[in-house]
């Protein structure tokens, strides 16, 4: 088996240590990728802390991967050695169910295979992008447009598509008032993408020091959620709220911000996922609560082209591999994504 170097968490709560891991020999439709950059998504921390239970340890996280093609299997026609590519949160799915055949692999009825901490169809446990190389079936490999740099593009593979997908589905665009709740990795891309779609964007944040950035990213308004009374003033104002906060929300207070037929879409995933609301918060203005998970492969490619056209990339702080443990501890301090420079990991 070809081996490669990775950053591994041996058990919950441990520090990252370099480890040699194995990647499968190339199958006919596989692409081997030399990873250049990997973003640190808050979901990596949820897995590392085993917030949702069932994490496979030792864990190699990372699903915001960019790099170049190192080798392709005999049946691969869409990619060639040297191509700039990316991998997001999915590396396999059944390929046969209705969601899979309609380009929504993220809702595969058998469950898509996650890029890390999952069991692949061949029984092996998946290991993610905090590593030098990865082998992925060509269907799950994305092309990075020339206009995007690989470091700033990496967070688009998860954070970018996770906000792009609900913004498209709920038709963010001219004449629409869109609120983004929380401005970390997902939220800052949500502001940029919703503004580029033509919506009037409001950022809801508990961090007033982010106001200037939010306006620079395209928000028209900033609401400090720690100021009491701010939410009541905006009652009924919004068509769509995209909630990226990884903590339990006061659902009724936020539903009250929506106008007739407005929707609150949750993409943030708190460790305690139970929320409650008063049903009249929905009935009164035919409001909806929804959720959304990443985006399909076709949609992810569409999002990358959209970002290239609108010159949208993640704001990021590049870090070396030996700083990842520290970066996890300071996840709320980064503006707005840590991106690991994989070249600093060394070679196996
Ligand atoms: P992040 O970079 O840590 O940003 C989260 C932001 O939420 C923070 O910057 C902060 O923004 C706000 N926030 C954090 N803790 C809060 C609290 N206790 N109360 C209120 N606000 C808080 O995280 P991320 O990478 O953007 O991910 C956000 C969430 O989305 C995570 O739960 C992650 O697992 C989930 N996620 C879901 C999907 C999906 O497919 N649905 C995909 C990727 C990630 P302010 O300072 O502006 O308030
Ligand atoms: Zn993610
Ligand atoms: Zn399927």
Coordinates of C-alpha atoms and ligand atoms in Angstrom, one line a residue:
X1 CA 0.0 0.0 0.0
X2 CA 1.3 3.5 -0.8
X3 CA 1.9 5.4 2.4
X4 CA 1.8 9.1 3.1
X5 CA 2.3 11.5 6.1
X6 CA -0.7 12.8 8.0
X7 CA -1.6 14.7 11.2
X8 CA -3.5 12.2 13.4
X9 CA -5.5 12.5 16.6
X10 CA -4.9 9.1 18.4
X11 CA -7.8 9.5 20.8
X12 CA -10.3 12.2 21.8
X13 CA -8.7 15.2 23.5
X14 CA -5.2 14.3 22.4
X15 CA -2.7 16.5 20.5
X16 CA -2.0 16.1 16.8
X17 CA 0.9 13.9 16.0
X18 CA 2.5 13.2 12.6
X19 CA 1.7 9.6 11.5
X20 CA 2.3 7.5 8.4
X21 CA -1.0 6.3 6.9
X22 CA -1.9 4.2 3.9
X23 CA -3.8 5.2 0.8
X24 CA -5.3 2.6 -1.5
X25 CA -3.5 1.7 -4.7
X26 CA -5.1 3.5 -7.6
X27 CA -8.3 1.9 -9.1
X28 CA -9.4 2.6 -12.6
X29 CA -11.5 5.6 -11.8
X30 CA -9.3 7.0 -9.0
X31 CA -7.4 10.2 -8.8
X32 CA -4.3 10.6 -6.5
X33 CA -4.0 14.2 -5.3
X34 CA -0.9 15.9 -3.9
X35 CA -2.6 18.1 -1.2
X36 CA -1.3 21.7 -1.0
X37 CA -3.8 23.2 1.4
X38 CA -6.5 22.0 3.8
X39 CA -8.9 24.3 5.6
X40 CA -9.8 23.8 9.3
X41 CA -13.6 23.5 9.5
X42 CA -15.5 23.7 12.8
X43 CA -16.9 20.3 11.9
X44 CA -13.3 18.9 12.3
X45 CA -13.5 20.0 15.9
X46 CA -16.9 18.5 16.4
X47 CA -15.4 15.1 15.3
X48 CA -12.2 15.6 17.2
X49 CA -14.2 16.2 20.4
X50 CA -16.6 13.4 19.5
X51 CA -19.5 15.9 20.0
X52 CA -21.9 13.7 18.0
X53 CA -20.6 10.3 19.1
X54 CA -19.1 7.6 16.8
X55 CA -15.9 9.3 15.7
X56 CA -13.4 6.8 14.4
X57 CA -10.0 7.2 16.1
X58 CA -7.2 7.6 15.2
X59 CA -8.7 10.6 13.3
X60 CA -7.2 12.4 10.3
X61 CA -9.7 15.3 9.7
X62 CA -9.9 17.7 6.8
X63 CA -12.5 18.1 4.1
X64 CA -11.5 21.5 2.6
X65 CA -8.8 20.1 0.3
X66 CA -7.0 21.7 -2.7
X67 CA -4.0 20.4 -4.5
X68 CA -2.8 19.0 -7.9
X69 CA -3.4 15.7 -9.6
X70 CA -0.4 13.4 -9.2
X71 CA -1.7 10.3 -10.9
X72 CA -4.9 9.1 -12.6
X73 CA -6.4 5.6 -13.0
X74 CA -6.8 4.1 -16.5
X75 CA -10.5 5.0 -16.9
X76 CA -10.1 8.6 -15.8
X77 CA -10.7 11.1 -18.7
X78 CA -11.7 14.3 -17.0
X79 CA -8.5 14.9 -15.1
X80 CA -4.8 14.8 -16.0
X81 CA -1.6 15.0 -14.0
X82 CA -1.0 18.6 -12.9
X83 CA -4.6 19.7 -12.9
X84 CA -5.7 22.0 -10.0
X85 CA -8.4 20.2 -8.0
X86 CA -10.3 20.0 -4.8
X87 CA -12.1 17.5 -2.5
X88 CA -14.9 18.4 -0.1
X89 CA -16.9 16.5 2.4
X90 CA -17.8 13.5 0.3
X91 CA -15.7 10.7 -1.2
X92 CA -18.4 8.1 -2.1
X93 CA -22.1 7.5 -2.3
X94 CA -24.4 4.7 -3.6
X95 CA -24.6 6.4 -7.0
X96 CA -28.1 4.8 -7.7
X97 CA -30.7 6.4 -5.5
X98 CA -32.8 9.4 -6.5
X99 CA -30.7 12.0 -4.8
X100 CA -27.5 10.5 -6.2
X101 CA -28.8 10.3 -9.7
X102 CA -30.1 13.9 -9.5
X103 CA -26.8 15.3 -8.4
X104 CA -27.6 15.6 -4.7
X105 CA -25.2 13.0 -3.4
X106 CA -25.2 14.7 0.0
X107 CA -28.7 13.3 0.6
X108 CA -27.9 9.8 -0.6
X109 CA -30.5 7.5 0.9
X110 CA -27.7 5.1 2.0
X111 CA -25.7 8.0 3.5
X112 CA -22.8 9.5 1.6
X113 CA -19.3 8.4 2.6
X114 CA -17.6 11.3 4.5
X115 CA -14.0 12.3 3.6
X116 CA -12.9 11.3 7.1
X117 CA -14.2 9.3 10.1
X118 CA -16.5 7.1 8.0
X119 CA -16.6 3.6 6.7
X120 CA -16.2 3.4 2.9
X121 CA -17.9 0.8 0.8
X122 CA -14.8 -1.4 0.8
X123 CA -14.8 -1.5 4.6
X124 CA -11.8 0.9 5.2
X125 CA -12.1 3.9 7.4
X126 CA -11.7 7.2 5.6
X127 CA -8.9 9.6 6.5
X128 CA -9.0 13.3 5.5
X129 CA -7.0 16.1 4.2
X130 CA -4.6 16.9 7.0
X131 CA -2.2 14.8 5.0
X132 CA 0.2 14.8 2.0
X133 CA -1.9 12.8 -0.5
X134 CA -5.4 11.5 -0.9
X135 CA -6.9 9.0 -3.4
X136 CA -10.5 9.8 -4.4
X137 CA -12.9 8.5 -7.1
X138 CA -13.0 11.0 -10.0
X139 CA -16.7 11.7 -9.5
X140 CA -15.9 13.4 -6.2
X141 CA -13.0 15.5 -7.4
X142 CA -13.7 19.2 -8.2
X143 CA -11.9 21.4 -10.7
X144 CA -10.5 24.6 -9.2
X145 CA -11.0 27.5 -11.8
X146 CA -7.8 29.3 -12.8
X147 CA -9.0 32.6 -11.2
X148 CA -8.9 31.0 -7.7
X149 CA -5.8 30.5 -5.7
X150 CA -5.5 27.1 -4.1
X151 CA -5.2 28.4 -0.4
X152 CA -8.2 30.7 -0.5
X153 CA -10.2 28.2 -2.5
X154 CA -9.8 25.3 0.0
X155 CA -12.5 26.5 2.5
X156 CA -15.0 26.9 -0.4
X157 CA -15.1 23.1 -0.7
X158 CA -17.1 22.8 2.6
X159 CA -17.8 26.3 4.0
X160 CA -18.5 27.8 0.6
X161 CA -20.9 25.2 -0.7
X162 CA -22.7 24.9 2.6
X163 CA -23.9 28.5 2.4
X164 CA -24.2 28.6 -1.4
X165 CA -26.6 25.7 -1.5
X166 CA -29.3 27.2 0.7
X167 CA -28.8 30.7 -0.7
X168 CA -29.5 29.3 -4.2
X169 CA -32.4 27.0 -3.1
X170 CA -34.2 29.8 -1.2
X171 CA -33.4 32.2 -4.0
X172 CA -31.2 34.9 -2.5
X173 CA -31.0 37.7 -5.1
X174 CA -32.1 41.2 -5.9
X175 CA -35.0 42.4 -3.8
X176 CA -34.4 39.8 -1.1
X177 CA -33.5 40.6 2.5
X178 CA -31.1 37.9 3.7
X179 CA -29.7 37.6 7.2
X180 CA -26.6 35.6 8.0
X181 CA -26.2 34.5 11.6
X182 CA -22.6 34.2 12.9
X183 CA -19.5 35.2 11.0
X184 CA -16.9 32.5 11.1
X185 CA -15.8 30.4 8.2
X186 CA -19.3 29.7 6.9
X187 CA -20.8 33.0 7.8
X188 CA -18.2 35.2 6.1
X189 CA -18.6 33.3 2.8
X190 CA -22.3 33.5 3.3
X191 CA -22.1 37.3 3.4
X192 CA -19.9 37.4 0.3
X193 CA -21.9 35.0 -1.7
X194 CA -25.3 36.4 -0.8
X195 CA -24.1 39.9 -1.6
X196 CA -22.7 38.7 -5.0
X197 CA -26.1 37.1 -5.7
X198 CA -27.6 40.6 -5.3
X199 CA -29.4 40.2 -2.0
X200 CA -29.4 42.9 0.7
X201 CA -27.4 41.2 3.4
X202 CA -27.5 41.7 7.2
X203 CA -24.9 40.1 9.5
X204 CA -26.1 39.0 12.9
X205 CA -23.0 38.7 15.2
X206 CA -22.1 38.7 18.8
X207 CA -18.7 40.3 17.8
X208 CA -18.9 44.0 17.1
X209 CA -15.3 44.1 16.1
X210 CA -16.3 42.1 12.9
X211 CA -18.6 44.9 11.7
X212 CA -16.1 46.6 9.4
X213 CA -15.2 43.3 7.8
X214 CA -18.8 42.4 7.3
X215 CA -19.5 45.6 5.4
X216 CA -16.3 45.1 3.4
X217 CA -17.5 41.6 2.5
X218 CA -20.7 43.1 1.1
X219 CA -23.2 43.2 4.1
X220 CA -25.4 46.3 4.0
X221 CA -26.2 46.1 7.8
X222 CA -24.6 44.8 11.0
X223 CA -26.7 43.7 14.0
X224 CA -24.9 43.2 17.4
X225 CA -26.9 40.3 18.8
X226 CA -25.8 41.1 22.4
X227 CA -27.7 44.4 22.3
X228 CA -31.1 43.7 23.6
X229 CA -33.9 45.2 21.5
X230 CA -32.0 44.9 18.2
X231 CA -34.0 41.8 17.1
X232 CA -37.4 43.3 17.9
X233 CA -36.7 46.3 15.7
X234 CA -36.2 44.1 12.7
X235 CA -39.4 42.0 13.2
X236 CA -40.8 40.7 9.9
X237 CA -38.0 42.1 7.8
X238 CA -36.3 39.1 6.3
X239 CA -37.0 36.6 3.5
X240 CA -34.3 34.2 4.5
X241 CA -32.0 33.7 7.5
X242 CA -29.0 31.3 7.2
X243 CA -27.9 30.2 10.7
X244 CA -24.2 29.2 10.9
X245 CA -23.9 29.4 14.7
X246 CA -22.6 26.1 16.3
X247 CA -24.7 26.8 19.4
X248 CA -28.4 26.6 20.3
X249 CA -30.4 29.5 19.1
X250 CA -33.4 31.4 20.5
X251 CA -35.5 30.1 17.7
X252 CA -38.7 32.1 18.4
X253 CA -36.8 35.4 18.5
X254 CA -35.2 34.7 15.2
X255 CA -38.4 33.4 13.5
X256 CA -39.9 36.7 14.5
X257 CA -37.4 38.4 12.1
X258 CA -39.0 36.6 9.1
X259 CA -41.7 38.2 7.0
X260 CA -44.5 36.3 5.3
X261 CA -43.3 32.9 4.0
X262 CA -39.8 33.5 5.3
X263 CA -37.4 30.6 6.1
X264 CA -34.8 30.1 8.8
X265 CA -32.3 27.6 7.4
X266 CA -29.9 25.9 9.9
X267 CA -26.5 24.9 8.7
X268 CA -24.7 25.3 12.0
X269 CA -24.6 22.1 14.0
X270 CA -24.5 22.5 17.8
X271 CA -23.2 19.7 20.0
X272 CA -26.6 19.8 21.7
X273 CA -28.8 19.7 18.6
X274 CA -32.2 19.8 20.4
X275 CA -34.1 23.1 19.9
X276 CA -37.6 24.1 20.7
X277 CA -40.0 26.8 19.4
X278 CA -43.5 28.0 19.7
X279 CA -45.6 26.7 16.8
X280 CA -47.4 30.1 16.5
X281 CA -44.0 31.5 15.5
X282 CA -44.5 29.5 12.3
X283 CA -48.3 29.7 11.8
X284 CA -48.5 33.5 12.1
X285 CA -46.6 34.3 8.9
X286 CA -46.4 30.9 7.2
X287 CA -42.8 30.7 8.2
X288 CA -40.5 27.7 7.8
X289 CA -37.6 26.1 9.6
X290 CA -35.3 24.1 7.4
X291 CA -31.9 22.5 7.4
X292 CA -29.3 22.0 4.7
X293 CA -26.2 19.9 4.4
X294 CA -23.2 20.9 2.2
X295 CA -24.1 20.7 -1.5
X296 CA -24.0 18.1 -4.4
X297 CA -20.9 17.6 -6.5
X298 CA -22.5 19.4 -9.5
X299 CA -23.5 22.3 -7.3
X300 CA -20.1 22.5 -5.7
X301 CA -18.5 22.9 -9.1
X302 CA -21.2 25.6 -9.9
X303 CA -20.3 27.3 -6.7
X304 CA -16.6 27.3 -7.6
X305 CA -17.3 28.9 -11.0
X306 CA -19.6 31.5 -9.3
X307 CA -16.8 32.3 -6.8
X308 CA -14.2 32.6 -9.6
X309 CA -16.5 34.9 -11.6
X310 CA -17.2 37.1 -8.6
X311 CA -13.6 36.9 -7.3
X312 CA -14.8 35.4 -4.0
X313 CA -12.3 33.4 -1.9
X314 CA -12.1 32.7 1.8
X315 CA -10.2 35.1 4.1
X316 CA -7.6 32.9 5.7
X317 CA -4.6 32.6 7.9
X318 CA -2.0 30.1 6.6
X319 CA -0.5 28.0 9.3
X320 CA 2.2 25.3 9.4
X321 CA 1.3 21.7 10.4
X322 CA 2.9 22.0 13.8
X323 CA 0.3 24.8 14.8
X324 CA -2.9 22.8 14.2
X325 CA -3.4 21.8 17.8
X326 CA -3.1 25.5 18.8
X327 CA -5.3 26.6 15.9
X328 CA -8.1 24.3 17.1
X329 CA -7.9 25.9 20.6
X330 CA -8.2 29.4 19.0
X331 CA -10.9 28.6 16.4
X332 CA -13.0 31.6 17.3
X333 CA -10.0 34.0 17.0
X334 CA -9.2 33.4 13.3
X335 CA -10.3 35.8 10.5
X336 CA -11.9 33.7 9.0
X337 CA -10.4 30.3 8.3
X338 CA -7.2 28.6 9.2
X339 CA -5.7 26.9 6.2
X340 CA -2.9 24.4 6.7
X341 CA 0.1 24.6 4.4
X342 CA 0.5 20.9 3.8
X343 CA 4.1 21.3 2.5
X344 CA 5.1 22.0 6.1
X345 CA 4.1 18.5 7.1
X346 CA 7.2 16.9 5.7
X347 CA 7.3 13.6 3.7
X348 CA 6.8 10.0 4.7
Ligands
LIG1 P1 -16.7 28.9 13.0 O1 -15.7 29.4 12.0 O2 -16.2 28.6 14.4 O3 -17.8 30.1 13.1 C1 -18.9 30.1 13.9 C2 -19.3 31.5 14.2 O4 -20.6 31.4 15.0 C3 -18.4 32.2 15.1 O5 -17.4 32.9 14.4 C4 -19.3 33.2 15.9 O6 -19.6 34.3 15.0 C5 -20.6 32.4 16.0 N1 -20.6 31.7 17.3 C6 -19.7 30.7 17.7 N2 -20.1 30.3 19.0 C7 -21.2 30.9 19.3 C8 -22.1 30.9 20.4 N3 -21.8 30.1 21.5 N4 -23.1 31.7 20.4 C9 -23.4 32.5 19.4 N5 -22.6 32.6 18.3 C10 -21.5 31.8 18.2 O7 -17.5 27.7 12.5 P2 -17.8 27.3 11.0 O8 -16.7 26.4 10.5 O9 -18.3 28.5 10.2 O10 -19.0 26.2 11.2 C11 -20.2 26.7 11.8 C12 -21.1 25.5 12.1 O11 -21.6 24.9 10.9 C13 -20.4 24.3 12.8 O12 -21.4 23.8 13.8 C14 -20.1 23.3 11.8 O13 -20.1 22.0 12.3 C15 -21.3 23.5 10.9 N6 -21.2 23.1 9.5 C16 -22.3 22.5 8.9 C17 -22.2 22.1 7.6 C18 -23.5 21.5 6.9 O14 -23.3 20.8 6.0 N7 -24.6 21.8 7.4 C19 -21.1 22.2 6.9 C20 -20.0 22.8 7.5 C21 -20.0 23.2 8.8 P3 -19.8 35.8 15.6 O15 -18.5 36.1 16.3 O16 -20.0 36.6 14.3 O17 -21.0 35.8 16.4
LIG2 ZN1 -16.8 21.4 7.0
LIG3 ZN1 -27.3 7.3 -3.2

